Amino acid sequence: MFKMPSDKSKVIPNVFRETCPARYLLNKISGKWSLLIVDILNDKSMRNGELMRSIEGISQKMLTQTLRDLEEIRLIKRHDMKTVPPHVEYELTDLGKSLRETICAMDRWIEHNMLEIVTNNKTIDINISH
Amino acid sequence: MFKMPSDKSKVIPNVFRETCPARYLLNKISGKWSLLIVDILNDKSMRNGELMRSIEGISQKMLTQTLRDLEEIRLIKRHDMKTVPPHVEYELTDLGKSLRETICAMDRWIEHNMLEIVTNNKTIDINISH
DNA sequence: CCGTATCCTACCAGATACTG
DNA sequence: CAGTATCTGGTAGGATACGG
C-alpha cells in the first residue's frame, strides 16, 4: 500500500522505482487488455457488447475487470442509463484521451512493422491462444 | 502457431484480431518488464548487472527471459564478448530504437500525470509488490 | 443486455541453489 | 559476471451457470 507523502513535491516520478506510483500505473495500463480497450475507445463511447465484439479473444470477465481498473485510475468513465434492459456506455476521460495518443502510436507502430519482424525471423513460432 | 500466407499482402495488420501477428507482438512488448527494458536501453548498450540495478524489482530470471524474448522479436541485440569473466552487452536494434520512442512517450506521460491520477483518487490502494 | 459468482487450471514469476 | 536449473505458490484468466 502506497502512502502519499504530505509534501507532494517530494514524490519524484520514476517508473524504474518499484515504490513509485508511476510503476503501479504502468503495470495497470500495460496489462494485456488495457492497451486494446483504450485504443479502441475513440471519441465515440461504446457499449459492453460492442467492446466484446471489437476485441477478439477477450472474455466478459476480463472485459469487466479491465474496465473497472481503468475506471479506477480515471482513464474511462462509465455511464449507466439505468434502463431496462440495461444500457451502459463507456468513454475515455480527457486524461484517457491524452494517454490514448501514445498508446495508439505504439499499436500502429506494431501493425506497421509486424511483417518486417515476423517474416524475416525463421525461429519465431506464433502461438495463437484460443 | 501462426502460418504466414505466401502472399504477404493479404495479411492485414490489426491488433484487435487475435490471430494477427500484431496481437502476438503486442502481448510480448506490453509484458510487465519489456516496456521498462526498452525504455532504459538508450543509445548506450548496457550490461546484465547494470540493467538489474536500474530496473528495481526485476529478478535475474525475468530479466534474462525478457531479454531473450525481445531478442527473438529483433528489438534488441546481444553482444557476448566471450571473455573470462563474462562480459555481455545488450543494445537496441534500429527497430528497437524506433519503437522506443513510442514507449518512452507513454512512460513519460505516466510519470507526468501520475500525481493527478493518484492524489485525486480516494479509493485507490497502491499495492507495492516486494 | 450487462453483468456477477464460482470453480478450476496453466503458467507467471519469486526464491534458492548451483556453474563456467 | 552472467547466467542456468529446479521447486513452488499465487494469480491471471477461461468455462460455466445464474440474475436484475
Tab-separated table of C-alpha atoms (C1' of nucleotides) in Angstrom:
chain	number	residue	atom	x	y	z
A	1	MET	CA	0.000	0.000	0.000
A	2	PHE	CA	1.421	3.307	-1.137
A	3	LYS	CA	1.261	6.258	1.210
A	4	MET	CA	1.397	9.642	-0.457
A	5	PRO	CA	3.731	11.982	1.445
A	6	SER	CA	2.090	15.193	2.602
A	7	ASP	CA	4.546	17.187	0.530
A	8	LYS	CA	3.754	16.034	-2.977
A	9	SER	CA	6.695	17.875	-4.483
A	10	LYS	CA	8.924	15.307	-2.785
A	11	VAL	CA	7.479	12.492	-4.911
A	12	ILE	CA	9.764	12.152	-7.892
A	13	PRO	CA	8.026	10.331	-10.747
A	14	ASN	CA	10.112	7.391	-11.943
A	15	VAL	CA	8.765	4.193	-13.491
A	16	PHE	CA	12.015	2.402	-12.699
A	17	ARG	CA	11.455	2.653	-8.934
A	18	GLU	CA	9.135	-0.080	-7.747
A	19	THR	CA	7.686	2.032	-4.938
A	20	CYS	CA	6.764	4.871	-7.303
A	21	PRO	CA	3.069	5.316	-8.176
A	22	ALA	CA	4.177	5.564	-11.791
A	23	ARG	CA	5.240	1.923	-11.672
A	24	TYR	CA	1.870	0.925	-10.277
A	25	LEU	CA	0.123	2.793	-13.060
A	26	LEU	CA	2.407	1.326	-15.702
A	27	ASN	CA	1.530	-2.166	-14.527
A	28	LYS	CA	-2.188	-1.422	-14.761
A	29	ILE	CA	-2.013	0.310	-18.121
A	30	SER	CA	0.326	-2.226	-19.707
A	31	GLY	CA	-1.995	-5.051	-18.796
A	32	LYS	CA	-2.843	-7.474	-21.564
A	33	TRP	CA	-6.232	-5.923	-22.339
A	34	SER	CA	-5.922	-2.326	-21.148
A	35	LEU	CA	-3.977	-1.169	-24.183
A	36	LEU	CA	-6.579	-2.575	-26.568
A	37	ILE	CA	-9.521	-1.070	-24.711
A	38	VAL	CA	-8.000	2.401	-24.525
A	39	ASP	CA	-7.012	2.136	-28.168
A	40	ILE	CA	-10.460	1.222	-29.466
A	41	LEU	CA	-12.338	3.712	-27.318
A	42	ASN	CA	-12.133	6.590	-29.700
A	43	ASP	CA	-14.094	9.787	-29.293
A	44	LYS	CA	-17.238	7.723	-29.508
A	45	SER	CA	-18.429	5.912	-26.406
A	46	MET	CA	-19.005	2.183	-26.663
A	47	ARG	CA	-21.237	-0.433	-25.087
A	48	ASN	CA	-20.213	-3.667	-23.400
A	49	GLY	CA	-21.300	-5.836	-26.319
A	50	GLU	CA	-19.597	-3.620	-28.845
A	51	LEU	CA	-16.311	-3.917	-26.974
A	52	MET	CA	-16.691	-7.683	-26.721
A	53	ARG	CA	-17.158	-7.957	-30.466
A	54	SER	CA	-14.394	-5.478	-31.325
A	55	ILE	CA	-11.669	-7.011	-29.199
A	56	GLU	CA	-11.269	-10.591	-30.320
A	57	GLY	CA	-10.431	-13.082	-27.613
A	58	ILE	CA	-11.444	-11.055	-24.582
A	59	SER	CA	-13.832	-12.714	-22.148
A	60	GLN	CA	-16.720	-10.982	-20.407
A	61	LYS	CA	-14.881	-11.402	-17.137
A	62	MET	CA	-11.664	-9.770	-18.280
A	63	LEU	CA	-13.534	-7.001	-20.089
A	64	THR	CA	-15.454	-6.029	-16.968
A	65	GLN	CA	-12.408	-6.368	-14.747
A	66	THR	CA	-10.217	-4.231	-17.002
A	67	LEU	CA	-12.926	-1.599	-17.446
A	68	ARG	CA	-13.204	-1.335	-13.645
A	69	ASP	CA	-9.437	-0.988	-13.341
A	70	LEU	CA	-9.313	1.730	-15.992
A	71	GLU	CA	-12.202	3.492	-14.305
A	72	GLU	CA	-10.334	3.386	-11.006
A	73	ILE	CA	-7.330	5.158	-12.454
A	74	ARG	CA	-9.688	7.616	-14.116
A	75	LEU	CA	-8.922	6.833	-17.740
A	76	ILE	CA	-12.509	5.922	-18.612
A	77	LYS	CA	-15.957	6.917	-17.436
A	78	ARG	CA	-18.897	4.571	-17.048
A	79	HIS	CA	-22.380	5.810	-17.938
A	80	ASP	CA	-25.239	3.672	-16.692
A	81	MET	CA	-28.519	4.696	-18.358
A	82	LYS	CA	-30.459	2.789	-15.682
A	83	THR	CA	-32.861	1.419	-18.232
A	84	VAL	CA	-34.462	-1.986	-18.650
A	85	PRO	CA	-32.945	-3.735	-20.445
A	86	PRO	CA	-29.611	-2.295	-19.254
A	87	HIS	CA	-27.756	0.213	-21.377
A	88	VAL	CA	-24.230	1.136	-20.328
A	89	GLU	CA	-21.742	3.274	-22.207
A	90	TYR	CA	-18.021	3.601	-21.674
A	91	GLU	CA	-15.951	6.539	-22.822
A	92	LEU	CA	-12.481	7.929	-22.320
A	93	THR	CA	-11.946	10.786	-19.890
A	94	ASP	CA	-9.827	13.712	-21.030
A	95	LEU	CA	-6.942	12.029	-19.237
A	96	GLY	CA	-7.671	8.828	-21.133
A	97	LYS	CA	-7.846	10.595	-24.478
A	98	SER	CA	-4.495	12.158	-23.798
A	99	LEU	CA	-2.904	8.816	-22.930
A	100	ARG	CA	-4.619	7.154	-25.873
A	101	GLU	CA	-2.451	9.097	-28.301
A	102	THR	CA	0.719	7.469	-27.016
A	103	ILE	CA	-0.876	4.028	-26.896
A	104	CYS	CA	-2.178	4.333	-30.452
A	105	ALA	CA	1.281	5.370	-31.614
A	106	MET	CA	2.630	2.122	-30.198
A	107	ASP	CA	-0.139	-0.075	-31.592
A	108	ARG	CA	0.125	1.479	-35.053
A	109	TRP	CA	3.902	1.067	-34.932
A	110	ILE	CA	3.476	-2.627	-34.205
A	111	GLU	CA	0.988	-3.080	-37.032
A	112	HIS	CA	3.201	-1.150	-39.418
A	113	ASN	CA	6.354	-3.099	-38.580
A	114	MET	CA	4.957	-6.549	-37.885
A	115	LEU	CA	5.794	-8.034	-41.266
A	116	GLU	CA	9.400	-6.944	-41.035
A	117	ILE	CA	9.665	-8.597	-37.632
A	118	VAL	CA	7.803	-11.794	-38.382
A	119	THR	CA	8.712	-12.686	-41.939
A	120	ASN	CA	12.464	-12.253	-41.533
A	121	ASN	CA	12.512	-14.418	-38.468
A	122	LYS	CA	12.973	-18.140	-39.093
A	123	THR	CA	12.691	-19.273	-35.500
A	124	ILE	CA	9.574	-17.439	-34.440
A	125	ASP	CA	6.561	-19.512	-33.528
A	126	ILE	CA	3.439	-17.513	-33.093
A	127	ASN	CA	1.155	-19.149	-30.597
A	128	ILE	CA	-2.444	-18.204	-31.003
A	129	SER	CA	-4.389	-18.760	-27.825
A	130	HIS	CA	-7.986	-19.678	-28.465
B	1	MET	CA	1.046	-21.456	-34.280
B	2	PHE	CA	0.743	-18.750	-36.892
B	3	LYS	CA	1.297	-19.652	-40.515
B	4	MET	CA	2.302	-16.778	-42.759
B	5	PRO	CA	0.378	-16.907	-46.050
B	6	SER	CA	2.553	-17.000	-49.145
B	7	ASP	CA	1.031	-13.739	-50.318
B	8	LYS	CA	2.049	-11.353	-47.573
B	9	SER	CA	-0.057	-8.534	-48.945
B	10	LYS	CA	-3.104	-10.492	-47.803
B	11	VAL	CA	-2.098	-10.163	-44.146
B	12	ILE	CA	-3.910	-7.119	-42.824
B	13	PRO	CA	-2.249	-5.796	-39.667
B	14	ASN	CA	-4.792	-5.461	-36.851
B	15	VAL	CA	-4.050	-5.761	-33.143
B	16	PHE	CA	-7.725	-6.388	-32.426
B	17	ARG	CA	-7.694	-9.710	-34.271
B	18	GLU	CA	-6.346	-12.444	-32.073
B	19	THR	CA	-4.873	-14.398	-34.976
B	20	CYS	CA	-2.917	-11.391	-36.244
B	21	PRO	CA	0.856	-11.350	-35.688
B	22	ALA	CA	0.412	-7.798	-34.428
B	23	ARG	CA	-1.518	-9.145	-31.435
B	24	TYR	CA	1.240	-11.616	-30.677
B	25	LEU	CA	3.814	-8.831	-30.795
B	26	LEU	CA	1.670	-6.556	-28.648
B	27	ASN	CA	1.453	-9.228	-25.970
B	28	LYS	CA	5.233	-9.650	-25.954
B	29	ILE	CA	6.017	-5.946	-25.980
B	30	SER	CA	3.399	-4.983	-23.418
B	31	GLY	CA	4.766	-7.521	-20.961
B	32	LYS	CA	5.400	-6.249	-17.459
B	33	TRP	CA	9.165	-5.861	-17.925
B	34	SER	CA	9.565	-5.348	-21.686
B	35	LEU	CA	8.459	-1.737	-21.600
B	36	LEU	CA	10.962	-0.870	-18.886
B	37	ILE	CA	13.870	-2.616	-20.602
B	38	VAL	CA	13.242	-0.977	-23.968
B	39	ASP	CA	12.801	2.360	-22.229
B	40	ILE	CA	16.064	2.252	-20.318
B	41	LEU	CA	18.152	0.927	-23.183
B	42	ASN	CA	19.062	4.233	-24.670
B	43	ASP	CA	21.678	4.687	-27.365
B	44	LYS	CA	24.187	3.247	-24.956
B	45	SER	CA	24.402	-0.518	-24.583
B	46	MET	CA	24.052	-1.970	-21.103
B	47	ARG	CA	25.265	-4.999	-19.192
B	48	ASN	CA	23.223	-7.540	-17.264
B	49	GLY	CA	24.171	-6.119	-13.880
B	50	GLU	CA	23.511	-2.573	-14.959
B	51	LEU	CA	20.014	-3.497	-16.035
B	52	MET	CA	19.385	-5.363	-12.787
B	53	ARG	CA	20.362	-2.302	-10.785
B	54	SER	CA	18.468	0.145	-12.990
B	55	ILE	CA	15.142	-1.657	-13.028
B	56	GLU	CA	14.044	-2.046	-9.426
B	57	GLY	CA	12.210	-5.230	-8.597
B	58	ILE	CA	13.183	-7.302	-11.602
B	59	SER	CA	14.672	-10.707	-10.889
B	60	GLN	CA	17.613	-12.212	-12.735
B	61	LYS	CA	15.258	-14.807	-14.137
B	62	MET	CA	12.741	-12.336	-15.547
B	63	LEU	CA	15.499	-10.097	-16.880
B	64	THR	CA	17.101	-12.919	-18.849
B	65	GLN	CA	13.760	-14.234	-20.034
B	66	THR	CA	12.537	-10.849	-21.217
B	67	LEU	CA	15.849	-10.060	-22.904
B	68	ARG	CA	15.595	-13.328	-24.826
B	69	ASP	CA	12.041	-12.528	-25.855
B	70	LEU	CA	12.998	-9.065	-27.054
B	71	GLU	CA	15.940	-10.536	-28.931
B	72	GLU	CA	13.621	-13.014	-30.619
B	73	ILE	CA	11.408	-10.265	-31.986
B	74	ARG	CA	14.532	-8.389	-33.034
B	75	LEU	CA	14.170	-5.330	-30.811
B	76	ILE	CA	17.496	-5.846	-29.060
B	77	LYS	CA	20.868	-7.338	-29.944
B	78	ARG	CA	23.038	-9.380	-27.600
B	79	HIS	CA	26.811	-8.971	-27.750
B	80	ASP	CA	28.812	-11.670	-25.996
B	81	MET	CA	32.469	-10.626	-25.643
B	82	LYS	CA	33.413	-14.246	-24.884
B	83	THR	CA	35.786	-13.171	-22.140
B	84	VAL	CA	36.516	-14.594	-18.710
B	85	PRO	CA	34.921	-13.326	-16.589
B	86	PRO	CA	31.903	-12.957	-18.893
B	87	HIS	CA	31.081	-9.618	-20.447
B	88	VAL	CA	27.772	-9.278	-22.289
B	89	GLU	CA	26.250	-6.109	-23.675
B	90	TYR	CA	22.665	-5.504	-24.774
B	91	GLU	CA	21.600	-2.769	-27.141
B	92	LEU	CA	18.553	-1.772	-29.133
B	93	THR	CA	18.370	-2.586	-32.825
B	94	ASP	CA	17.261	0.154	-35.208
B	95	LEU	CA	13.815	-1.386	-34.991
B	96	GLY	CA	14.018	-1.228	-31.213
B	97	LYS	CA	15.137	2.378	-31.216
B	98	SER	CA	12.209	3.266	-33.414
B	99	LEU	CA	9.719	1.530	-31.114
B	100	ARG	CA	11.412	3.004	-28.046
B	101	GLU	CA	10.197	6.471	-28.971
B	102	THR	CA	6.554	5.462	-28.629
B	103	ILE	CA	7.211	3.533	-25.415
B	104	CYS	CA	9.070	6.453	-23.849
B	105	ALA	CA	6.212	8.742	-24.772
B	106	MET	CA	3.892	6.505	-22.778
B	107	ASP	CA	6.212	6.132	-19.779
B	108	ARG	CA	6.869	9.868	-19.616
B	109	TRP	CA	3.125	10.530	-19.893
B	110	ILE	CA	2.516	8.256	-16.913
B	111	GLU	CA	5.195	9.936	-14.841
B	112	HIS	CA	3.932	13.364	-15.793
B	113	ASN	CA	0.307	12.622	-14.937
B	114	MET	CA	0.675	10.236	-12.007
B	115	LEU	CA	0.026	12.801	-9.304
B	116	GLU	CA	-3.180	13.934	-10.928
B	117	ILE	CA	-4.371	10.351	-11.058
B	118	VAL	CA	-3.262	9.214	-7.624
B	119	THR	CA	-3.830	12.194	-5.371
B	120	ASN	CA	-7.363	12.954	-6.526
B	121	ASN	CA	-8.431	9.390	-6.015
B	122	LYS	CA	-9.719	8.500	-2.560
B	123	THR	CA	-10.298	4.808	-3.189
B	124	ILE	CA	-7.021	3.864	-4.781
B	125	ASP	CA	-4.814	1.454	-2.921
B	126	ILE	CA	-1.389	1.152	-4.359
B	127	ASN	CA	-0.009	-2.277	-3.743
B	128	ILE	CA	3.735	-2.426	-3.859
B	129	SER	CA	4.926	-5.909	-4.604
B	130	HIS	CA	8.134	-6.746	-2.836
C	1	DC	C1'	-28.278	-6.521	-22.223
C	2	DC	C1'	-24.924	-6.345	-18.808
C	3	DG	C1'	-23.216	-8.081	-15.888
C	4	DT	C1'	-21.800	-11.406	-11.004
C	5	DA	C1'	-20.478	-15.658	-8.777
C	6	DT	C1'	-17.982	-19.952	-8.632
C	7	DC	C1'	-14.911	-23.193	-9.804
C	8	DC	C1'	-10.694	-24.622	-11.785
C	9	DT	C1'	-6.208	-24.674	-14.139
C	10	DA	C1'	-1.996	-23.214	-16.549
C	11	DC	C1'	1.678	-20.582	-16.274
C	12	DC	C1'	3.843	-16.415	-14.407
C	13	DA	C1'	7.264	-15.311	-11.618
C	14	DG	C1'	9.731	-15.341	-6.902
C	15	DA	C1'	13.149	-17.915	-4.062
C	16	DT	C1'	17.006	-20.541	-3.822
C	17	DA	C1'	20.934	-23.058	-5.224
C	18	DC	C1'	24.425	-24.003	-8.483
C	19	DT	C1'	28.065	-23.133	-12.680
C	20	DG	C1'	31.725	-21.816	-16.427
D	1	DC	C1'	29.945	-11.696	-14.200
D	2	DA	C1'	26.246	-13.623	-16.319
D	3	DG	C1'	23.816	-16.549	-16.275
D	4	DT	C1'	21.086	-21.791	-15.732
D	5	DA	C1'	18.117	-25.216	-13.020
D	6	DT	C1'	14.588	-26.573	-10.022
D	7	DC	C1'	10.863	-26.048	-6.996
D	8	DT	C1'	6.703	-23.777	-5.679
D	9	DG	C1'	2.833	-20.645	-4.591
D	10	DG	C1'	-0.140	-17.136	-6.306
D	11	DT	C1'	-2.956	-15.440	-9.600
D	12	DA	C1'	-4.444	-14.301	-14.247
D	13	DG	C1'	-7.852	-15.750	-16.756
D	14	DG	C1'	-11.054	-19.473	-19.017
D	15	DA	C1'	-15.595	-22.042	-18.575
D	16	DT	C1'	-19.928	-22.266	-16.898
D	17	DA	C1'	-24.087	-21.006	-14.635
D	18	DC	C1'	-27.079	-17.668	-12.853
D	19	DG	C1'	-29.557	-12.880	-12.141
D	20	DG	C1'	-31.818	-7.924	-12.441
